[in-house]
Amino acid sequence: MRFVVCGEALIDLLPGEQVSSAETHWSALCGGGPMNTALGLARLGEDSHFLGRLGGDAFGRQLERYLQDNGVATDVAIKTGEATSVAVVSLDAEGRATYTFHFQDTSNFGWRAGEFPELRENDWLHFGSIGTISGPGARAVLNFVRSTPASLSYDINVRPSVLSDRVEYFQRVEQLIAAVGASGGIVKASDEDICWLVDDPDPLPYAEAWCIEYGLALCIVTLGPDGAVAIKPDGRQVRVPGHAVELVDTVGAGDTFMAGFLASYAKRPDDVERALRWGAGASALVCSRQGANPPTRAELERFLSAPKKKIG
């Protein structure tokens, strides 16, 4: 199966050594939720293609080289003359990441209808994150999702700093959920994503309601260190626990979860529990490393087969 991952590629600026009060060294790491998922799929041995708009500056060239060096095909990517988007990452004392985005007039948000490829029924289109709800190209992405015959999965990946109005944010998300549901696809969100969107501390009833209302095959809710749960339209839940790892940071955790999940689910859709285990394992491994550095298939298989203490 060919996986086509649509969305943003950007540069994550992570703080390093503070040399003086006037100078901090920063690491410019390749990132962006959809790009991380494309990379994760390639490292797991899948046929992964990145469908994004790459900037025409030095950062854009860095992103393209990084994708290609890691086995992600860029044949459907669009090269632009625009600047590359930048996310400044702040880490709290426990390694959890928050982001400040610099997106004005950058490459990720200018999608036009003619830039999308024609996909086939045996392709899998995964998409999500910021470019689906922000910028002048968001409507073009929605129309592409509505018209493609490919299998669909959508990672909501809420970023309140991009659009702080909960009602407006959910209205845009809802259109995409409906488009995915029309083809019997999958929606994934973190518990924090859903809680913020609906302003309620209990996300699971909303995930179940989305399955029923929109006709989703699954709604997956990741639960941080407590693992993940997949909810089916009949209300049945499939749960897997999290893994105890030494946390470095959470950058790319949800994106890598989806890579692990899809790599398993696309081959064995009847075994949702296995797919969730792959997702949770891949996510745990990326949390033990700096930045979005997904595991290879061999690394993930070793991790999942090794005895370990589980939490959740």
XYZ file of C-alpha atoms in Angstrom:
312
model
C 0.000 0.000 0.000
C 1.125 3.540 -0.774
C 0.760 5.990 2.100
C 0.397 9.639 1.070
C 0.742 11.996 4.035
C -0.603 15.504 3.476
C 0.237 18.520 5.607
C 2.992 20.699 6.895
C 6.742 20.328 7.062
C 8.469 22.965 9.156
C 11.494 23.681 11.297
C 11.291 23.120 15.046
C 13.681 25.408 16.904
C 14.637 23.667 20.174
C 16.587 25.504 22.870
C 20.040 24.252 23.716
C 22.902 25.658 25.744
C 22.482 29.165 27.096
C 25.902 30.694 26.526
C 25.102 34.005 28.171
C 22.129 36.182 29.013
C 22.330 37.482 25.454
C 22.886 34.203 23.589
C 21.257 30.762 23.450
C 22.221 28.022 21.036
C 19.248 26.541 19.173
C 18.844 23.343 17.179
C 16.939 23.641 13.893
C 15.222 20.257 13.613
C 12.986 19.066 10.794
C 9.419 18.736 12.034
C 5.736 19.236 11.421
C 3.135 16.668 12.414
C 2.344 15.197 8.983
C 6.010 15.136 7.988
C 6.808 13.268 11.208
C 4.165 10.671 10.353
C 5.507 10.279 6.813
C 8.994 9.791 8.227
C 7.730 7.321 10.821
C 5.997 5.235 8.155
C 9.133 5.138 6.012
C 11.282 4.037 8.942
C 8.799 1.240 9.584
C 9.395 0.028 6.028
C 6.244 1.443 4.423
C 5.893 3.085 1.009
C 5.598 6.657 2.273
C 5.084 9.792 0.144
C 4.988 13.319 1.519
C 2.372 15.658 0.062
C 3.369 19.075 1.337
C 4.485 22.497 0.166
C 8.229 22.875 0.710
C 9.727 26.349 1.050
C 12.290 27.752 -1.333
C 14.807 28.769 1.339
C 17.636 26.923 3.100
C 15.211 25.413 5.597
C 13.064 24.098 2.735
C 16.081 22.420 1.164
C 16.968 20.922 4.555
C 13.467 19.454 4.857
C 13.564 17.957 1.366
C 16.972 16.344 1.960
C 15.832 14.987 5.304
C 12.730 13.384 3.796
C 14.668 11.824 0.949
C 17.531 10.626 3.153
C 14.977 8.811 5.323
C 13.231 7.045 2.468
C 10.200 9.336 2.122
C 9.306 9.967 -1.512
C 8.813 13.626 -2.456
C 7.337 12.989 -5.911
C 3.974 14.501 -4.933
C 5.442 17.362 -2.869
C 5.146 20.931 -4.151
C 8.191 23.216 -4.220
C 7.396 26.864 -3.625
C 9.269 30.136 -3.520
C 7.854 30.961 -0.107
C 9.614 30.876 3.234
C 9.546 27.804 5.458
C 7.311 27.809 8.533
C 9.075 27.842 11.910
C 7.907 26.589 15.328
C 9.769 27.722 18.430
C 9.562 24.899 20.970
C 9.432 25.442 24.726
C 9.857 22.493 27.083
C 8.562 22.446 30.635
C 10.342 20.769 33.546
C 8.874 17.394 32.561
C 9.796 17.643 28.884
C 6.316 18.455 27.571
C 6.433 20.656 24.495
C 4.516 23.814 23.653
C 4.915 25.756 20.424
C 5.041 29.348 19.208
C 4.457 29.449 15.462
C 5.770 31.796 12.786
C 3.485 31.105 9.831
C 2.661 34.397 8.111
C 3.077 34.041 4.315
C 4.940 30.726 4.639
C 4.811 27.743 2.316
C 2.532 25.356 4.212
C -0.668 27.347 3.972
C -1.046 28.332 0.323
C -2.587 25.178 -1.147
C -4.337 25.511 -4.513
C -6.699 22.983 -6.067
C -4.359 22.103 -8.937
C -1.521 21.099 -6.616
C -3.097 17.861 -5.385
C -2.439 14.508 -7.090
C -5.092 12.024 -8.161
C -5.027 9.182 -5.677
C -6.292 5.635 -6.147
C -8.635 3.486 -4.092
C -5.715 1.363 -2.907
C -3.827 4.430 -1.621
C -4.044 5.599 1.983
C -4.272 9.362 2.574
C -3.330 10.510 6.052
C -3.619 14.211 6.826
C -4.093 16.636 9.667
C -2.726 19.275 11.957
C -2.454 23.008 11.366
C -2.740 23.364 7.600
C -6.186 21.786 7.608
C -7.743 24.563 9.691
C -5.509 27.609 9.131
C -4.543 29.753 6.174
C -5.925 30.359 2.693
C -5.261 26.777 1.581
C -7.416 25.049 4.218
C -10.503 25.013 1.979
C -8.506 23.417 -0.845
C -7.360 20.667 1.535
C -10.960 20.024 2.611
C -12.136 19.767 -0.996
C -9.288 17.357 -1.797
C -10.198 15.135 1.140
C -13.856 15.157 0.129
C -13.102 14.080 -3.442
C -10.371 11.468 -3.097
C -11.179 7.738 -3.385
C -8.262 6.817 -1.092
C -8.686 5.408 2.410
C -8.580 8.244 4.938
C -7.205 8.993 8.382
C -7.190 12.387 10.072
C -5.097 13.520 13.041
C -6.820 16.547 14.583
C -3.664 17.676 16.471
C -5.135 20.839 18.016
C -2.942 23.931 18.267
C -4.844 26.611 20.235
C -2.074 29.155 19.667
C -2.979 29.116 15.961
C -6.735 29.570 16.460
C -7.856 30.315 20.006
C -11.622 30.375 19.395
C -12.909 26.929 20.415
C -16.171 27.245 18.509
C -14.562 28.289 15.260
C -11.821 25.682 15.631
C -14.351 22.893 16.148
C -16.464 24.055 13.197
C -13.456 23.610 10.937
C -12.506 20.282 12.507
C -16.097 19.049 12.212
C -16.084 19.546 8.446
C -13.003 17.356 8.164
C -14.414 14.681 10.480
C -17.542 14.580 8.317
C -15.445 14.225 5.159
C -13.512 11.318 6.674
C -16.694 9.701 7.956
C -18.286 9.851 4.516
C -15.717 7.282 3.377
C -15.688 5.274 6.607
C -12.276 6.547 7.669
C -10.432 7.018 10.957
C -10.053 10.076 13.176
C -7.351 10.340 15.825
C -7.044 12.913 18.600
C -5.309 13.165 21.920
C -7.402 13.397 25.071
C -6.104 16.968 25.429
C -7.227 17.796 21.860
C -10.803 16.746 22.520
C -10.985 18.259 25.998
C -9.903 21.629 24.625
C -12.256 21.515 21.634
C -15.357 20.653 23.656
C -14.320 22.325 26.915
C -15.015 19.161 28.896
C -12.616 17.000 30.958
C -14.074 13.691 29.672
C -13.166 13.134 25.997
C -14.428 9.601 25.376
C -18.178 10.269 25.096
C -17.430 12.819 22.389
C -15.217 10.373 20.472
C -18.024 7.802 20.601
C -20.561 10.378 19.444
C -18.363 11.318 16.477
C -18.177 7.664 15.421
C -21.947 7.367 15.407
C -22.822 10.755 13.935
C -20.250 10.820 11.143
C -19.917 7.121 10.299
C -16.276 6.713 11.303
C -14.713 3.270 11.293
C -12.759 4.220 14.427
C -12.056 7.198 16.628
C -8.700 6.818 18.343
C -7.917 8.757 21.499
C -4.339 8.819 22.749
C -3.980 9.154 26.507
C -0.380 10.286 26.952
C 1.514 7.903 29.261
C -1.703 5.919 29.826
C -1.747 4.455 26.319
C -4.589 4.714 23.821
C -8.156 3.650 23.158
C -9.974 2.998 19.885
C -13.736 3.501 19.909
C -15.982 1.761 17.395
C -19.374 2.985 16.124
C -21.180 0.464 18.331
C -19.468 1.892 21.409
C -17.012 -0.956 21.937
C -13.581 0.138 23.130
C -10.181 -1.405 22.519
C -7.517 -0.218 24.962
C -3.778 -0.657 25.308
C -1.604 0.626 28.169
C 1.306 3.005 27.906
C 4.981 2.210 28.438
C 7.326 3.399 31.138
C 10.266 5.143 29.451
C 12.733 7.811 30.486
C 11.087 10.911 29.051
C 13.278 13.285 27.042
C 10.474 15.247 25.366
C 7.072 14.681 23.749
C 7.877 16.241 20.359
C 6.329 14.093 17.625
C 4.679 11.625 20.019
C 1.195 11.717 18.479
C 2.530 11.830 14.926
C 4.694 8.773 15.550
C 1.769 6.987 17.188
C -0.145 7.295 13.914
C 2.792 5.944 11.910
C 2.947 2.869 14.106
C -0.821 2.415 14.116
C -1.221 2.742 10.340
C 1.726 0.482 9.526
C -0.046 -2.304 11.412
C -3.699 -1.466 10.719
C -3.384 -1.189 6.944
C -2.178 -4.801 6.793
C -4.381 -6.239 9.559
C -7.466 -4.020 9.940
C -9.283 -6.645 11.989
C -6.612 -6.524 14.716
C -7.124 -3.063 16.186
C -5.397 -4.017 19.432
C -2.178 -4.893 17.612
C -2.301 -1.597 15.717
C -2.763 0.316 18.967
C 0.195 -1.549 20.507
C 2.357 -0.557 17.554
C 1.235 3.040 17.880
C 1.809 3.198 21.625
C 5.207 1.531 21.321
C 6.397 3.849 18.562
C 5.185 6.862 20.535
C 6.987 5.727 23.697
C 10.230 5.294 21.807
C 10.100 8.763 20.276
C 9.485 10.239 23.742
C 12.776 8.711 24.885
C 14.685 10.754 22.266
C 15.173 14.423 21.503
C 12.781 15.758 18.910
C 10.713 13.789 16.408
C 13.024 10.837 15.792
C 10.751 7.852 15.020
C 11.944 4.258 15.441
C 12.720 1.766 12.717
C 10.668 -1.406 12.393
C 13.465 -3.442 14.006
C 13.652 -1.032 16.950
C 9.896 -1.110 17.458
C 9.675 -4.900 17.260
C 12.491 -5.276 19.793
C 10.853 -2.784 22.124
C 7.464 -4.479 21.959
C 8.884 -7.962 22.513
C 11.130 -7.015 25.441
C 9.828 -7.419 29.024
C 8.977 -4.049 30.504
C 6.959 -2.345 33.155
C 3.701 -0.968 31.754
C 1.689 1.857 33.200
C -1.936 2.861 32.876
